[in-house]
Amino acid sequence: MTLFAKGNVDVHDSLHSCRIGGELLWNGVNECLRHSHPEARIRMKHETLTRFDALLAADGHVPQALADRDLALGSYPLPGQFSDKLFTTPVDAVILSILPDVAAPILRHKEEGFLLYPADTSVWPESDRAWLRDNFEAAGLSTVEAAMANLEGVVERLREAADVPVLVYNMSPAIPGDMVHCHLGLDDTYSTRIRRFNLALIELSQAIGISIVDLDGIVARKGADTMKVDAMHLTPLGYQCVAEEVVRILDDYGIMEEGGAGQ
């Protein structure tokens, strides 16, 4: 079967592989199938995700204002940022994550309005950084309401092509070193922002029938000290447990027995 995973470190390291210091510490979702479904294999198609609003607007074409420049965007190359392959590739299930909308500030082109995630600007030449300052403005962090509306739009666009399961990773709000106990006078902390997104994701699941891959619950059951490295990264054991949960959800849908769209 074929999965299309559009997400970042949480999605990639749980479903594809987790390497730390060049050492392979978790070899992805197919490791989960060796005992539970020895006849099954999952083919992964993966692209990084900037945010749901950018994904919803993607039409597969890189704007000419960007195509004319050779920007060093690391794991977020321009073809991936503007890719519409999620909506055009036959797959058996789609995997998404709220992490980019929770964490990623993004830029908007001043004249044309398209969005750009300017990864790795610290290694850009000054000429490219100056061009960025001249042509883009901050779009800020996504609000919870906007993120859920954009995610709903993404799901609607997916379902126009094929009615396949859509699984969305939530996040664990357990943040190493977070000792806040009184929130008077504070804006939302990162952990509070995650909780708001997690609750909104449940409400969206109730409304449109997406499935939540509950990283929050997984980390809570095993313990954050065992399962998390920092605010965004899990341990290899954490990624393994998340992959096992993805397999459980796909099994509930009956995908394991039905065969795959990619076959």
Coordinates of C-alpha atoms in Angstrom, one line a residue:
M1 CA 0.0 0.0 0.0
T2 CA 1.1 3.6 -0.5
L3 CA 1.0 6.4 2.0
F4 CA 1.6 10.1 1.2
A5 CA 3.1 11.8 4.3
K6 CA 3.2 15.6 4.1
G7 CA 4.9 16.7 7.3
N8 CA 8.2 17.3 9.0
V9 CA 10.4 15.7 11.6
D10 CA 7.5 14.1 13.5
V11 CA 6.1 12.4 10.4
H12 CA 9.4 11.6 8.7
D13 CA 11.2 10.2 11.7
S14 CA 8.3 8.0 12.8
L15 CA 7.3 6.6 9.4
H16 CA 10.4 6.7 7.3
S17 CA 13.5 6.6 9.5
C18 CA 15.2 8.2 12.5
R19 CA 18.9 8.9 12.4
I20 CA 20.8 10.6 15.1
G21 CA 24.5 11.5 14.5
G22 CA 24.3 9.4 11.3
E23 CA 23.2 6.3 13.2
L24 CA 20.0 4.6 12.1
L25 CA 18.0 4.2 15.3
W26 CA 14.5 3.5 13.9
N27 CA 13.8 2.2 10.5
G28 CA 10.3 3.3 9.9
V29 CA 6.7 2.0 9.7
N30 CA 7.6 -1.3 7.8
E31 CA 9.4 -2.5 11.0
C32 CA 6.0 -2.5 12.7
L33 CA 4.6 -4.8 10.0
R34 CA 7.1 -7.6 10.2
H35 CA 5.2 -9.3 13.0
S36 CA 1.7 -8.0 12.8
H37 CA 1.3 -8.0 9.0
P38 CA 4.2 -10.0 7.5
E39 CA 2.7 -10.0 4.0
A40 CA 2.2 -6.2 3.9
R41 CA 4.6 -3.4 2.9
I42 CA 4.1 0.3 2.9
R43 CA 5.5 2.5 0.2
M44 CA 6.2 6.0 1.6
K45 CA 5.9 9.2 -0.4
H46 CA 7.1 12.1 1.7
E47 CA 7.3 15.9 1.3
T48 CA 7.9 18.5 4.0
L49 CA 5.0 20.7 5.0
T50 CA 5.3 24.5 5.5
R51 CA 1.7 25.2 6.7
F52 CA -1.8 24.2 5.8
D53 CA -2.6 27.6 4.2
A54 CA 0.4 27.2 1.8
L55 CA -0.6 23.6 1.0
L56 CA -4.2 24.5 0.3
A57 CA -3.0 27.2 -2.2
A58 CA -0.5 25.0 -3.9
D59 CA -1.0 24.4 -7.6
G60 CA 2.3 22.7 -8.5
H61 CA 3.9 25.8 -10.0
V62 CA 6.7 27.7 -8.4
P63 CA 6.1 31.5 -8.8
Q64 CA 8.4 33.1 -11.3
A65 CA 9.7 35.5 -8.7
L66 CA 11.2 32.5 -6.8
A67 CA 12.1 30.3 -9.8
D68 CA 14.5 32.9 -10.9
R69 CA 16.6 32.5 -7.7
D70 CA 18.7 29.6 -6.5
L71 CA 17.7 29.7 -2.8
A72 CA 19.3 27.3 -0.3
L73 CA 16.1 26.1 1.4
G74 CA 17.5 22.8 2.8
S75 CA 14.7 20.4 3.5
Y76 CA 12.1 22.8 2.1
P77 CA 12.9 23.1 -1.6
L78 CA 10.7 25.2 -3.7
P79 CA 9.1 22.3 -5.7
G80 CA 8.0 20.8 -2.4
Q81 CA 6.7 24.1 -1.0
F82 CA 4.4 24.6 -4.0
S83 CA 3.7 20.9 -4.8
D84 CA 0.2 19.7 -5.4
K85 CA 1.2 16.0 -5.6
L86 CA -0.7 15.3 -2.4
F87 CA -3.9 16.0 -4.3
T88 CA -2.9 14.2 -7.6
T89 CA -1.1 11.1 -6.5
P90 CA -3.1 7.8 -6.1
V91 CA -2.5 6.6 -2.5
D92 CA -4.3 4.6 0.2
A93 CA -4.0 7.1 3.0
V94 CA -2.7 10.6 3.7
I95 CA -0.7 11.6 6.8
L96 CA -0.5 15.2 7.9
S97 CA 0.6 17.1 11.1
I98 CA -0.3 20.2 13.0
L99 CA 3.3 20.9 13.9
P100 CA 4.1 23.4 11.1
D101 CA 1.0 25.5 11.9
V102 CA 1.8 25.4 15.6
A103 CA 5.5 26.3 15.2
A104 CA 6.3 27.9 11.8
P105 CA 6.2 31.6 11.1
I106 CA 5.9 32.2 7.4
L107 CA 6.5 35.0 4.9
R108 CA 4.1 36.5 2.3
H109 CA 5.2 38.1 -1.0
K110 CA 4.3 41.8 -0.8
E111 CA 3.0 42.0 -4.4
E112 CA 1.8 38.5 -5.4
G113 CA 0.6 37.2 -2.0
F114 CA 2.1 33.7 -2.2
L115 CA 3.7 32.2 1.0
L116 CA 7.3 31.1 1.5
Y117 CA 9.0 29.3 4.3
P118 CA 12.5 30.8 4.3
A119 CA 14.5 27.9 5.7
D120 CA 18.2 28.1 6.5
T121 CA 18.5 31.8 5.9
S122 CA 21.6 31.9 8.1
V123 CA 23.5 30.3 5.2
W124 CA 22.1 32.5 2.5
P125 CA 24.4 35.1 0.9
E126 CA 23.6 38.7 1.9
S127 CA 22.2 39.4 -1.5
D128 CA 19.5 36.8 -1.1
R129 CA 18.7 38.0 2.5
A130 CA 18.4 41.6 1.2
W131 CA 16.1 40.4 -1.6
L132 CA 14.0 38.6 1.0
R133 CA 13.6 41.7 3.2
D134 CA 12.7 43.8 0.2
N135 CA 10.0 41.5 -1.3
F136 CA 8.4 39.7 1.7
E137 CA 6.6 40.6 4.9
A138 CA 5.9 38.5 8.0
A139 CA 2.6 36.6 7.9
G140 CA 3.0 35.7 11.5
L141 CA 2.0 32.4 13.2
S142 CA -1.2 30.8 12.2
T143 CA -4.2 31.2 14.5
V144 CA -5.9 28.0 15.7
E145 CA -9.1 29.0 13.9
A146 CA -7.3 29.7 10.6
A147 CA -5.2 26.5 10.8
M148 CA -8.3 24.3 11.3
A149 CA -10.2 26.1 8.5
N150 CA -7.2 25.6 6.2
L151 CA -6.9 21.9 7.2
E152 CA -10.6 21.4 6.5
G153 CA -10.0 22.9 3.1
V154 CA -7.1 20.6 2.5
V155 CA -9.2 17.6 3.4
E156 CA -12.1 18.7 1.1
R157 CA -9.7 19.1 -1.8
L158 CA -8.3 15.6 -1.1
R159 CA -11.8 14.1 -1.0
E160 CA -12.7 15.7 -4.4
A161 CA -10.1 13.3 -5.9
A162 CA -10.5 10.2 -3.7
D163 CA -12.1 9.3 -0.3
V164 CA -9.0 7.9 1.5
P165 CA -8.3 8.0 5.2
V166 CA -6.7 11.2 6.4
L167 CA -4.6 10.9 9.6
V168 CA -3.3 14.0 11.4
Y169 CA -0.6 14.0 14.0
N170 CA -1.3 16.1 17.1
M171 CA 1.5 17.2 19.5
S172 CA 2.6 16.6 23.0
P173 CA 2.5 19.8 25.1
A174 CA 5.1 18.4 27.6
I175 CA 8.1 20.7 27.1
P176 CA 11.4 19.9 28.8
G177 CA 12.3 22.7 31.2
D178 CA 8.8 24.4 31.1
M179 CA 8.2 25.3 34.8
V180 CA 5.4 27.9 34.4
H181 CA 2.7 27.5 37.1
C182 CA 1.0 30.9 36.9
H183 CA 0.0 32.3 33.6
L184 CA -1.2 35.8 34.7
G185 CA 0.0 38.4 32.3
L186 CA 1.6 35.9 29.9
D187 CA 0.7 35.3 26.3
D188 CA 0.2 31.7 25.3
T189 CA 3.2 29.6 26.1
Y190 CA 4.3 27.1 23.5
S191 CA 2.7 24.2 25.6
T192 CA -0.6 26.2 25.9
R193 CA -0.6 26.8 22.1
I194 CA -0.2 23.1 21.5
R195 CA -3.1 22.3 23.8
R196 CA -5.4 24.7 22.0
F197 CA -4.5 23.2 18.7
N198 CA -5.0 19.6 20.0
L199 CA -8.5 20.5 21.3
A200 CA -9.4 22.2 18.0
L201 CA -8.2 19.1 16.1
I202 CA -10.6 17.0 18.1
E203 CA -13.4 19.3 17.2
L204 CA -12.5 19.1 13.5
S205 CA -12.3 15.3 13.7
Q206 CA -15.8 15.3 15.1
A207 CA -17.0 17.5 12.3
I208 CA -15.3 15.9 9.2
G209 CA -14.1 12.5 10.2
I210 CA -10.3 12.8 10.1
S211 CA -8.3 10.5 12.4
I212 CA -5.9 11.8 15.0
V213 CA -2.6 10.2 15.6
D214 CA -2.5 11.0 19.3
L215 CA 1.2 11.8 20.1
D216 CA -0.1 13.5 23.2
G217 CA -1.6 10.3 24.5
I218 CA 1.3 8.2 23.5
V219 CA 3.9 10.4 25.3
A220 CA 1.6 10.7 28.3
R221 CA 1.3 6.9 28.7
K222 CA 5.0 6.2 28.4
G223 CA 6.3 9.4 30.0
A224 CA 7.9 12.5 28.5
D225 CA 11.3 11.8 29.9
T226 CA 11.4 8.5 28.0
M227 CA 9.6 9.7 24.8
K228 CA 10.8 13.2 24.1
V229 CA 14.1 14.9 23.4
D230 CA 12.8 18.5 23.2
A231 CA 9.7 20.4 22.4
M232 CA 9.4 18.9 18.8
H233 CA 11.6 15.8 18.7
L234 CA 10.8 12.4 20.1
T235 CA 13.2 9.6 21.0
P236 CA 13.6 6.6 18.7
L237 CA 11.2 4.7 21.0
G238 CA 8.7 7.6 20.7
Y239 CA 8.8 7.4 16.9
Q240 CA 8.4 3.7 17.1
C241 CA 5.3 4.0 19.2
V242 CA 3.8 6.6 16.9
A243 CA 4.4 4.4 13.9
E244 CA 2.7 1.5 15.7
E245 CA -0.3 3.8 16.3
V246 CA -0.5 4.7 12.6
V247 CA -0.5 1.0 11.7
R248 CA -3.3 0.4 14.3
I249 CA -5.4 3.2 12.7
L250 CA -4.8 1.9 9.2
D251 CA -5.8 -1.6 10.3
D252 CA -9.0 -0.2 11.7
Y253 CA -9.8 1.2 8.3
G254 CA -9.2 -2.3 6.8
I255 CA -6.4 -1.0 4.5
M256 CA -4.0 -3.9 5.4
E257 CA -6.4 -6.5 4.0
E258 CA -7.6 -4.6 1.0
G259 CA -4.3 -4.1 -0.9
G260 CA -3.1 -0.8 -2.2
A261 CA -3.8 1.9 -4.7
G262 CA -0.2 1.9 -5.6
Q263 CA -0.1 -1.8 -6.6

